Coordinates of C-alpha atoms and ligand atoms in Angstrom, one line a residue:
X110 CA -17.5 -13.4 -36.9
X111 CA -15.8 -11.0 -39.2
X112 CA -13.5 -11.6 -42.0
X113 CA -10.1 -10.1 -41.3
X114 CA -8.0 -11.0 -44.2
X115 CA -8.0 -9.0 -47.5
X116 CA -10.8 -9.7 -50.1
X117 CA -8.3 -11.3 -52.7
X118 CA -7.6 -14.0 -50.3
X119 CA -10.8 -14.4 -48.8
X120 CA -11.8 -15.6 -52.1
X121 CA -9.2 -17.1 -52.8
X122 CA -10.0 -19.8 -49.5
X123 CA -13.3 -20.3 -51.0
X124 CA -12.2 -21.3 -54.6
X125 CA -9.3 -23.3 -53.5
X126 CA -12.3 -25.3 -50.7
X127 CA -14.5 -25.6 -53.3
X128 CA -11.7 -26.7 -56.0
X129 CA -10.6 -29.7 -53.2
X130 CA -14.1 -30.6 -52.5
X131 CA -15.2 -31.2 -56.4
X132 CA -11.8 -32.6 -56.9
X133 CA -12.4 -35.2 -54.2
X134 CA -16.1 -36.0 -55.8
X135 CA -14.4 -36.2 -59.0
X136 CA -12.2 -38.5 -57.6
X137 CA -15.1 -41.2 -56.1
X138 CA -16.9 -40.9 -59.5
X139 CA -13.6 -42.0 -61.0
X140 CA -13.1 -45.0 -58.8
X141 CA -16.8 -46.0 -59.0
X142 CA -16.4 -46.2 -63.0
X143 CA -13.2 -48.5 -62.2
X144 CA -10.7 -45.6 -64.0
X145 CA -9.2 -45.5 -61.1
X146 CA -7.9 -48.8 -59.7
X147 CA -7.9 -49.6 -56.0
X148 CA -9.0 -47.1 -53.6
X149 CA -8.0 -43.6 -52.2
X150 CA -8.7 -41.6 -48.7
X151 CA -10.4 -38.2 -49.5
X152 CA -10.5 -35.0 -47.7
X153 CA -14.2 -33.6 -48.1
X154 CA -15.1 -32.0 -45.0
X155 CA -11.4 -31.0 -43.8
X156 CA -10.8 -28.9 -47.0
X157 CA -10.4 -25.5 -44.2
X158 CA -7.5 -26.8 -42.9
X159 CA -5.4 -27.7 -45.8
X160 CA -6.3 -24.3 -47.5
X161 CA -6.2 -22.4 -44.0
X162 CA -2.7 -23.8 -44.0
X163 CA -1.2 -23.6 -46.8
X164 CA -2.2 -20.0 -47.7
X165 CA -0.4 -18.7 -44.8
X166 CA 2.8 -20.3 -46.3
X167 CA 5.1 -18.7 -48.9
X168 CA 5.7 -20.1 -52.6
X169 CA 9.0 -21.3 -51.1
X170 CA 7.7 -23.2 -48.3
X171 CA 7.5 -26.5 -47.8
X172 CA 4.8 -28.9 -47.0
X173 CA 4.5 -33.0 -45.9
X174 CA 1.4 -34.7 -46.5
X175 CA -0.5 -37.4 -45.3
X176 CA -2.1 -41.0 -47.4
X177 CA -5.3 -38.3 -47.8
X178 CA -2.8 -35.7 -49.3
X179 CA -5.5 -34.5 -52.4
X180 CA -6.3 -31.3 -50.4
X181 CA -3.3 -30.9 -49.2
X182 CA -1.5 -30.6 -52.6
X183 CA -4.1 -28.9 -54.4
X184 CA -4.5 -26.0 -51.1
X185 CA -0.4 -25.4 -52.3
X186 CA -1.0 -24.8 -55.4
X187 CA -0.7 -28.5 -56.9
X188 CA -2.0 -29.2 -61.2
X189 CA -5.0 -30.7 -60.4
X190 CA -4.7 -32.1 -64.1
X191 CA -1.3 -34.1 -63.3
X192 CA -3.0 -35.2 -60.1
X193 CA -5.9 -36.7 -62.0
X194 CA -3.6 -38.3 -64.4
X195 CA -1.9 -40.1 -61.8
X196 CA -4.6 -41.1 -60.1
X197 CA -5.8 -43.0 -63.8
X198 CA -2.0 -44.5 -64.0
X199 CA -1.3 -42.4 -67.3
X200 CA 1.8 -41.3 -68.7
X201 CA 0.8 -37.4 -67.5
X202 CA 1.2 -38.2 -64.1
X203 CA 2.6 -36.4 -61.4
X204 CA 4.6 -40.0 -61.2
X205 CA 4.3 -41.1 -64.8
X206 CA 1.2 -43.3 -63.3
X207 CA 3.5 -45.0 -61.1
X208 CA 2.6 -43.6 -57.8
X209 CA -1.2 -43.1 -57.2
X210 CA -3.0 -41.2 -54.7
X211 CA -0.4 -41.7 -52.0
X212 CA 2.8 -41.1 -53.9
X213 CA 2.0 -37.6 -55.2
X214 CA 4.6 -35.0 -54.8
X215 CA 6.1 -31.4 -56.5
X216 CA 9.1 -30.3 -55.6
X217 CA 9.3 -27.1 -57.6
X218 CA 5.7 -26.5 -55.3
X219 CA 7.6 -27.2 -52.3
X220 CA 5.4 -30.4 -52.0
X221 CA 7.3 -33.3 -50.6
X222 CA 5.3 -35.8 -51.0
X223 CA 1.6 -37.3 -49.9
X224 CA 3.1 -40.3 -48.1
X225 CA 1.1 -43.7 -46.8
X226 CA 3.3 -44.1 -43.6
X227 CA 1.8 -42.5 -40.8
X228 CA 3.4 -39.6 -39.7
X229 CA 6.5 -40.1 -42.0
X230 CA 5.9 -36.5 -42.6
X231 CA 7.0 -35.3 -39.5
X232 CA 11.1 -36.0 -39.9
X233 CA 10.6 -35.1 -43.2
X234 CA 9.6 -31.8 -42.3
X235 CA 12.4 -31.6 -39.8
X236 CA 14.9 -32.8 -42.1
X237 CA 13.7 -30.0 -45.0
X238 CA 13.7 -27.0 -42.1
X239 CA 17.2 -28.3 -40.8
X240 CA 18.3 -27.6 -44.3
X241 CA 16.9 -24.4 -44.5
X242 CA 18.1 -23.6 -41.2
X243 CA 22.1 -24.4 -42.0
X244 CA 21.8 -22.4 -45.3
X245 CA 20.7 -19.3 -43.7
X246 CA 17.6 -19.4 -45.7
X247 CA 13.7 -18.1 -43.7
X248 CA 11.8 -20.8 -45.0
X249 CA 9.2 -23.1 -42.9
X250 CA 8.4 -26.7 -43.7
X251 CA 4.9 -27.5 -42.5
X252 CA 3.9 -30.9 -41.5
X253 CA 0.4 -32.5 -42.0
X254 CA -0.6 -35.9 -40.2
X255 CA -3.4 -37.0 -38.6
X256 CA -5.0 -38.0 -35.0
X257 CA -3.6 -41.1 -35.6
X258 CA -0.2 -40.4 -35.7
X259 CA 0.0 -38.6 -32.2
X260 CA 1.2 -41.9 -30.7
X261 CA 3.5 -42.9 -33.4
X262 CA 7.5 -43.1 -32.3
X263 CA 8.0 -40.8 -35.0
X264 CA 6.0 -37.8 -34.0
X265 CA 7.5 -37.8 -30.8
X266 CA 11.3 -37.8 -32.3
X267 CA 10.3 -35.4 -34.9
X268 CA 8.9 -32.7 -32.3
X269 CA 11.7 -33.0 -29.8
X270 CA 14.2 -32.9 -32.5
X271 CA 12.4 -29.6 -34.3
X272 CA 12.5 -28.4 -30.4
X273 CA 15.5 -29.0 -29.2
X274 CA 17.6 -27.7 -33.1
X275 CA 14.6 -24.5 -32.8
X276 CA 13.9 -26.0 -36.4
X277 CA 11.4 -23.7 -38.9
X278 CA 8.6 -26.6 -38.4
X279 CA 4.7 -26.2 -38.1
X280 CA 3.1 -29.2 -36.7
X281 CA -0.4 -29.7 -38.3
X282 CA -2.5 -32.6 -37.0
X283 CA -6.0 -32.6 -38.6
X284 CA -7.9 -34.4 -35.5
X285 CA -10.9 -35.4 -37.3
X286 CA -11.7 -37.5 -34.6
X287 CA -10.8 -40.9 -35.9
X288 CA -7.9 -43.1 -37.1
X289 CA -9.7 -45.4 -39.6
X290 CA -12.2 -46.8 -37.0
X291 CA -10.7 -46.1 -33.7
X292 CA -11.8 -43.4 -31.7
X293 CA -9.2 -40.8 -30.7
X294 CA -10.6 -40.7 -26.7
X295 CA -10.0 -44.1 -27.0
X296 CA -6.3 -44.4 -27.5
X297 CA -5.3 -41.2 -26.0
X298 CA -5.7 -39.6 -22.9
X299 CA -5.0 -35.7 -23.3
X300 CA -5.8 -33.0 -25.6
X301 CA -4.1 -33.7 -28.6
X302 CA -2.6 -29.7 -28.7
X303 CA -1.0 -30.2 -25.4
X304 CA 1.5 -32.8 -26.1
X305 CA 3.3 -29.9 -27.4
X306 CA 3.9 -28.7 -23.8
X307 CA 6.3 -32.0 -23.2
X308 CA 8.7 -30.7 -26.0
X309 CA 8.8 -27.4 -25.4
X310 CA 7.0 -25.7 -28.0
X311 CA 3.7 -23.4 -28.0
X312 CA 0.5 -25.7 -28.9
X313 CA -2.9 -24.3 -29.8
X314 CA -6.1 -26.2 -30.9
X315 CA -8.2 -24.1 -33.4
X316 CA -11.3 -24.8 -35.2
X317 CA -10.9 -26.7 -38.3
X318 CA -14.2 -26.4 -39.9
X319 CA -13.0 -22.6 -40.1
X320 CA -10.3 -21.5 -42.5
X321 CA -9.7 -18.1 -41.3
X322 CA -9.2 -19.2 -37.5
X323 CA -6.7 -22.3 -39.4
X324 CA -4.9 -19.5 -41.4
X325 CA -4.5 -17.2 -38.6
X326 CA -2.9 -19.9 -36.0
X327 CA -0.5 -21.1 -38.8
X328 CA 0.1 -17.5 -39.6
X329 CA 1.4 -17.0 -36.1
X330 CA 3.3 -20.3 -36.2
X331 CA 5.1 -19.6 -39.5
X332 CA 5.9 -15.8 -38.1
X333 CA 7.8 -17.8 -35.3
X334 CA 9.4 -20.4 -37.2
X335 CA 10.5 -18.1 -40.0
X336 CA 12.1 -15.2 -36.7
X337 CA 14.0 -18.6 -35.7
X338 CA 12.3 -19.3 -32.7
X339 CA 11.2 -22.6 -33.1
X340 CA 8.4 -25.3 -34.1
X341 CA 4.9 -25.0 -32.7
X342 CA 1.9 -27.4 -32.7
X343 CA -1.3 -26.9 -34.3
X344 CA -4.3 -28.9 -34.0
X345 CA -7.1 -28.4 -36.1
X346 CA -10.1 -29.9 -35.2
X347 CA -12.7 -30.9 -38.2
X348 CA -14.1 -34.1 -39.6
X349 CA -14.1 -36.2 -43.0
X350 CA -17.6 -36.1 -43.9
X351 CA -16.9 -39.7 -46.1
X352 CA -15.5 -43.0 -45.1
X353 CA -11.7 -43.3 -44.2
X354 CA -11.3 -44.8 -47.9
X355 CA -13.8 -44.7 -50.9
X356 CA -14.8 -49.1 -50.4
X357 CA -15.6 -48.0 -46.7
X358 CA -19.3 -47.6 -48.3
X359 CA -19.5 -51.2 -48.8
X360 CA -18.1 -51.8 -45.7
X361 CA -21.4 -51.5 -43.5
X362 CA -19.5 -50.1 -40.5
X363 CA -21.1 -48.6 -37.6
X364 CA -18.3 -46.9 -35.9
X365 CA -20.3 -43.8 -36.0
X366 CA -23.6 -42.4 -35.7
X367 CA -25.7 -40.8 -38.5
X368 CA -26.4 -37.9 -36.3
X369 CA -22.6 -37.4 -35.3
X370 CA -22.0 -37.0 -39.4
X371 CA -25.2 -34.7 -40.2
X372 CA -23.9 -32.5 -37.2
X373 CA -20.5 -31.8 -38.5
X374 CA -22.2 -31.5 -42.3
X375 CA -24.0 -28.7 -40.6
X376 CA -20.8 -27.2 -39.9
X377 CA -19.3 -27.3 -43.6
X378 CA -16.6 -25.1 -43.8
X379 CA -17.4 -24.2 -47.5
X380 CA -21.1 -22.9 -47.5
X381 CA -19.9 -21.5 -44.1
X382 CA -17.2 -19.4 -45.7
X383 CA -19.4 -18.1 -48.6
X384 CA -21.8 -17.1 -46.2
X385 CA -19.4 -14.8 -44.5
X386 CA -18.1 -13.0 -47.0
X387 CA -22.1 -12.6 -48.3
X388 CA -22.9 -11.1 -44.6
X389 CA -19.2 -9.1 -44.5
X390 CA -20.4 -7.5 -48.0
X391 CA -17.6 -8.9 -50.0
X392 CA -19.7 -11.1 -52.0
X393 CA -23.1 -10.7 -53.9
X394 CA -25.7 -12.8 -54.8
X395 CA -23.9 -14.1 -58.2
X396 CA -20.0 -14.5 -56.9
X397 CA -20.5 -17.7 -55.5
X398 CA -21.9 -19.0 -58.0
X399 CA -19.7 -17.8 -60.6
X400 CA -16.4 -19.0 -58.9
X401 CA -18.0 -22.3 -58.4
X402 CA -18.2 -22.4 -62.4
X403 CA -15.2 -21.6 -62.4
X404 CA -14.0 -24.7 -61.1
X405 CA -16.5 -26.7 -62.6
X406 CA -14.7 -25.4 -66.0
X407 CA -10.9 -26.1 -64.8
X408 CA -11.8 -29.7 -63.4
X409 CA -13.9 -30.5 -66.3
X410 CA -10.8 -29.5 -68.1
X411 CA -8.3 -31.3 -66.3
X412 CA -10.8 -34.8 -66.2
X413 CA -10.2 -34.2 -69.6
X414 CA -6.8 -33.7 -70.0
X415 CA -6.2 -36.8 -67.7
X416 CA -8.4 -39.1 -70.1
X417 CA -6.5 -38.1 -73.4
X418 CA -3.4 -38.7 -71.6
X419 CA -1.6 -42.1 -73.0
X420 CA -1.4 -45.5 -70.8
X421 CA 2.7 -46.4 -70.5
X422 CA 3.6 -49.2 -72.1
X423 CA 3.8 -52.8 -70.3
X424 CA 7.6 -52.9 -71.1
X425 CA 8.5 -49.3 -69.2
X426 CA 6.6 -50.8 -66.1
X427 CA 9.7 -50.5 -63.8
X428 CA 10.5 -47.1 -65.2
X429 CA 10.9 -44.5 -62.3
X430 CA 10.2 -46.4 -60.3
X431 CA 13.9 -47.7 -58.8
X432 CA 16.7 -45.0 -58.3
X433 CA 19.3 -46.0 -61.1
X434 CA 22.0 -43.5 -60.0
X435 CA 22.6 -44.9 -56.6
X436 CA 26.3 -46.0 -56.3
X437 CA 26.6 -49.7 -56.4
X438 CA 23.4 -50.4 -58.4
X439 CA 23.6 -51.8 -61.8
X440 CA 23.5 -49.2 -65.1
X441 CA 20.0 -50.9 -65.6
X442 CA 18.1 -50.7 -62.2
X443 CA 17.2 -54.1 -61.2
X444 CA 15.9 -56.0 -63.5
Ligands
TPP1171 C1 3.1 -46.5 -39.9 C2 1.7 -46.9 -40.3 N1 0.9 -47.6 -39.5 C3 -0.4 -48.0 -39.9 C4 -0.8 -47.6 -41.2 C5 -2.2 -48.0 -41.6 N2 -3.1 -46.8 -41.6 C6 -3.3 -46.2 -42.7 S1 -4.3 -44.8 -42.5 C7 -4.4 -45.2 -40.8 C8 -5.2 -44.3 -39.9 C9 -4.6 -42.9 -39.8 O1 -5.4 -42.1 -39.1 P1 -5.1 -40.6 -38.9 O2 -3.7 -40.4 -38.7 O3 -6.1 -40.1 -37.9 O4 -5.5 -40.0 -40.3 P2 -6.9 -39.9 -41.1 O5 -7.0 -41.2 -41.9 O6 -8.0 -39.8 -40.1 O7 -6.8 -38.8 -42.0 C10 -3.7 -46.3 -40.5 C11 -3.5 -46.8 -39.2 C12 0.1 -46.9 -42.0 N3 -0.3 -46.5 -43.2 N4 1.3 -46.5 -41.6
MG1172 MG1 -7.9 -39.2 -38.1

């Protein structure tokens, strides 16, 4: 398979992989220590589709996210220091510390939001592009959400709504073959790419365990929706390579078989990158391992930054947390 995209961004889809995937083991070391309370959902293994995504979006594009939104905000472009802060509930949060995993967002990055409602992405999405769409502007909102959410009321209003309006939206589920424990083939009947078809809209399924082939069909997608054509469907096809959340370790669940996860390892869409661009000439011997460093260097950094960064104070608790300029609400929030 040859690599058809300039060298700059080739490597680029490596270091932002490999910057998701030591993120994300960052992230469990953090929780085992207890720094960071509670749980979260990570992304390692479906790193090629946030990255393949959101590198054929411009800087002004917009993106929805998902509860396992770390790839997702890191792939467009996301401080990876702010995101740890958050995550330890410190003052240089993303949210102040508020929000947590699920609450991330970046407006100025044209992230709206990681969000825990399934598929509350999608009207999001259609929302932001209707916007753009009524100020004459070419941008495209892109929508992440799982296999999960392909039978939610809210997927199916979002899709006819971007279809019937011709709204600037990419559809991005990440099938990765499960929601929590349930089996996609057993709560839904089709292909997931062709419910597209019953809106209206083109619908493709590409491999998700290869960043190229994702950056290529969203490439196409945004072309469309930027010409004002219209939404279209993509559905990546890739697998988490960890539990649904970091406890599911504990959990002793058997929903899946050891040789169904050491056969999608196989297919890692990280090692699997490097290797092209080593067989394609791009790379030599050292380059991998001197962008891994790299990253090493800037998370090591940001773990860092996160740590130093100060705990609010008990008495700012509801701080940011309630809108205080909404008409009708008192000067002082609610409390
Ligand atoms: C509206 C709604 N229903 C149920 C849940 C509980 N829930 C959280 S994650 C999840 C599974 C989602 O599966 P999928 O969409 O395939 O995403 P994945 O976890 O596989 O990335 C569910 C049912 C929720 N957060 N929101
Ligand atoms: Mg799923």
């Amino acid at each position: 398979m040859t690599i058809t995209v300039p060298k700059p961004l080739a490597e680029e889809m490596y270091r932002r992989m490999q910057l998701i995937r030591r993120f994300e083991e960052w992230v469990v070391k953090l929780v085992e220590s207890n720094e960071i309370a509670g749980v979260t959902h990570e992304s390692v293994g479906q790193e090629a589709v946030a990255v393949g995504v959101c590198l054929a979006l411009r800087d002004d594009d917009v993106i929805t996210s998902t509860h396992r939104g770390h790839g997702h905000i890191i792939a467009k472009g996301g401080n990876v220091a702010h995101m740890l802060a958050e995550l330890l509930g410190r003052e240089g949060g993303y949210n102040k510390g508020r929000g947590g995993s699920m609450h991330i967002a970046d407006m100025a990055l044209g992230i709206f939001g990681a969000n825990g409602i399934v598929t509350a992405g999608c009207p999001m999405a259609c929302g932001t592009a209707y916007a753009f769409k009524r100020r004459g502007q070419d941008r495209v909102a892109a929508s992440f959400f799982g296999d999960g959410g392909v039978n939610h009321g809210l997927f199916h209003e979002a899709l006819n709504l971007a279809a019937i309006w011709a709204l600037p939206v990419v559809f991005v589920c990440e099938n990765n073959g499960y929601a929590i424990t349930t089996p996609i083939a057993s709560v839904t009947k089709v292909e997931l790419y062709t419910r597209a078809a019953a809106y209206g809209m083109p619908g493709e399924a590409v491999d998700g365990m290869d960043v190229q082939a994702v950056y290529e069909a969203t490439r196409r997608a945004v072309e469309r929706a930027r010409a004002g054509a219209g939404p279209s469907l993509i559905e990546c096809r890739t697998y988490r390579f960890v539990g649904h959340y970091t406890a599911e370790r504990f959990m002793k669940l058997d929903y899946r078989s050891d040789e169904e996860i050491v056969a999608w390892r196989k297919r890692d869409a990280i090692p699997a990158w490097s290797k092209r661009l080593g067989e394609a000439g791009l790379w030599r011997a050292d380059d991998q391992r001197r962008c891994d460093a790299a990253v090493e260097r800037e998370l090591d950094q940001a773990v860092a930054i996160a740590r130093q960064s100060p705990w609010p104070s008990a008495d700012t608790a509801l701080d940011h947390v309630y809108a205080r300029t909404y008409p009708g609400l008192p000067a002082q929030g609610f409390e």
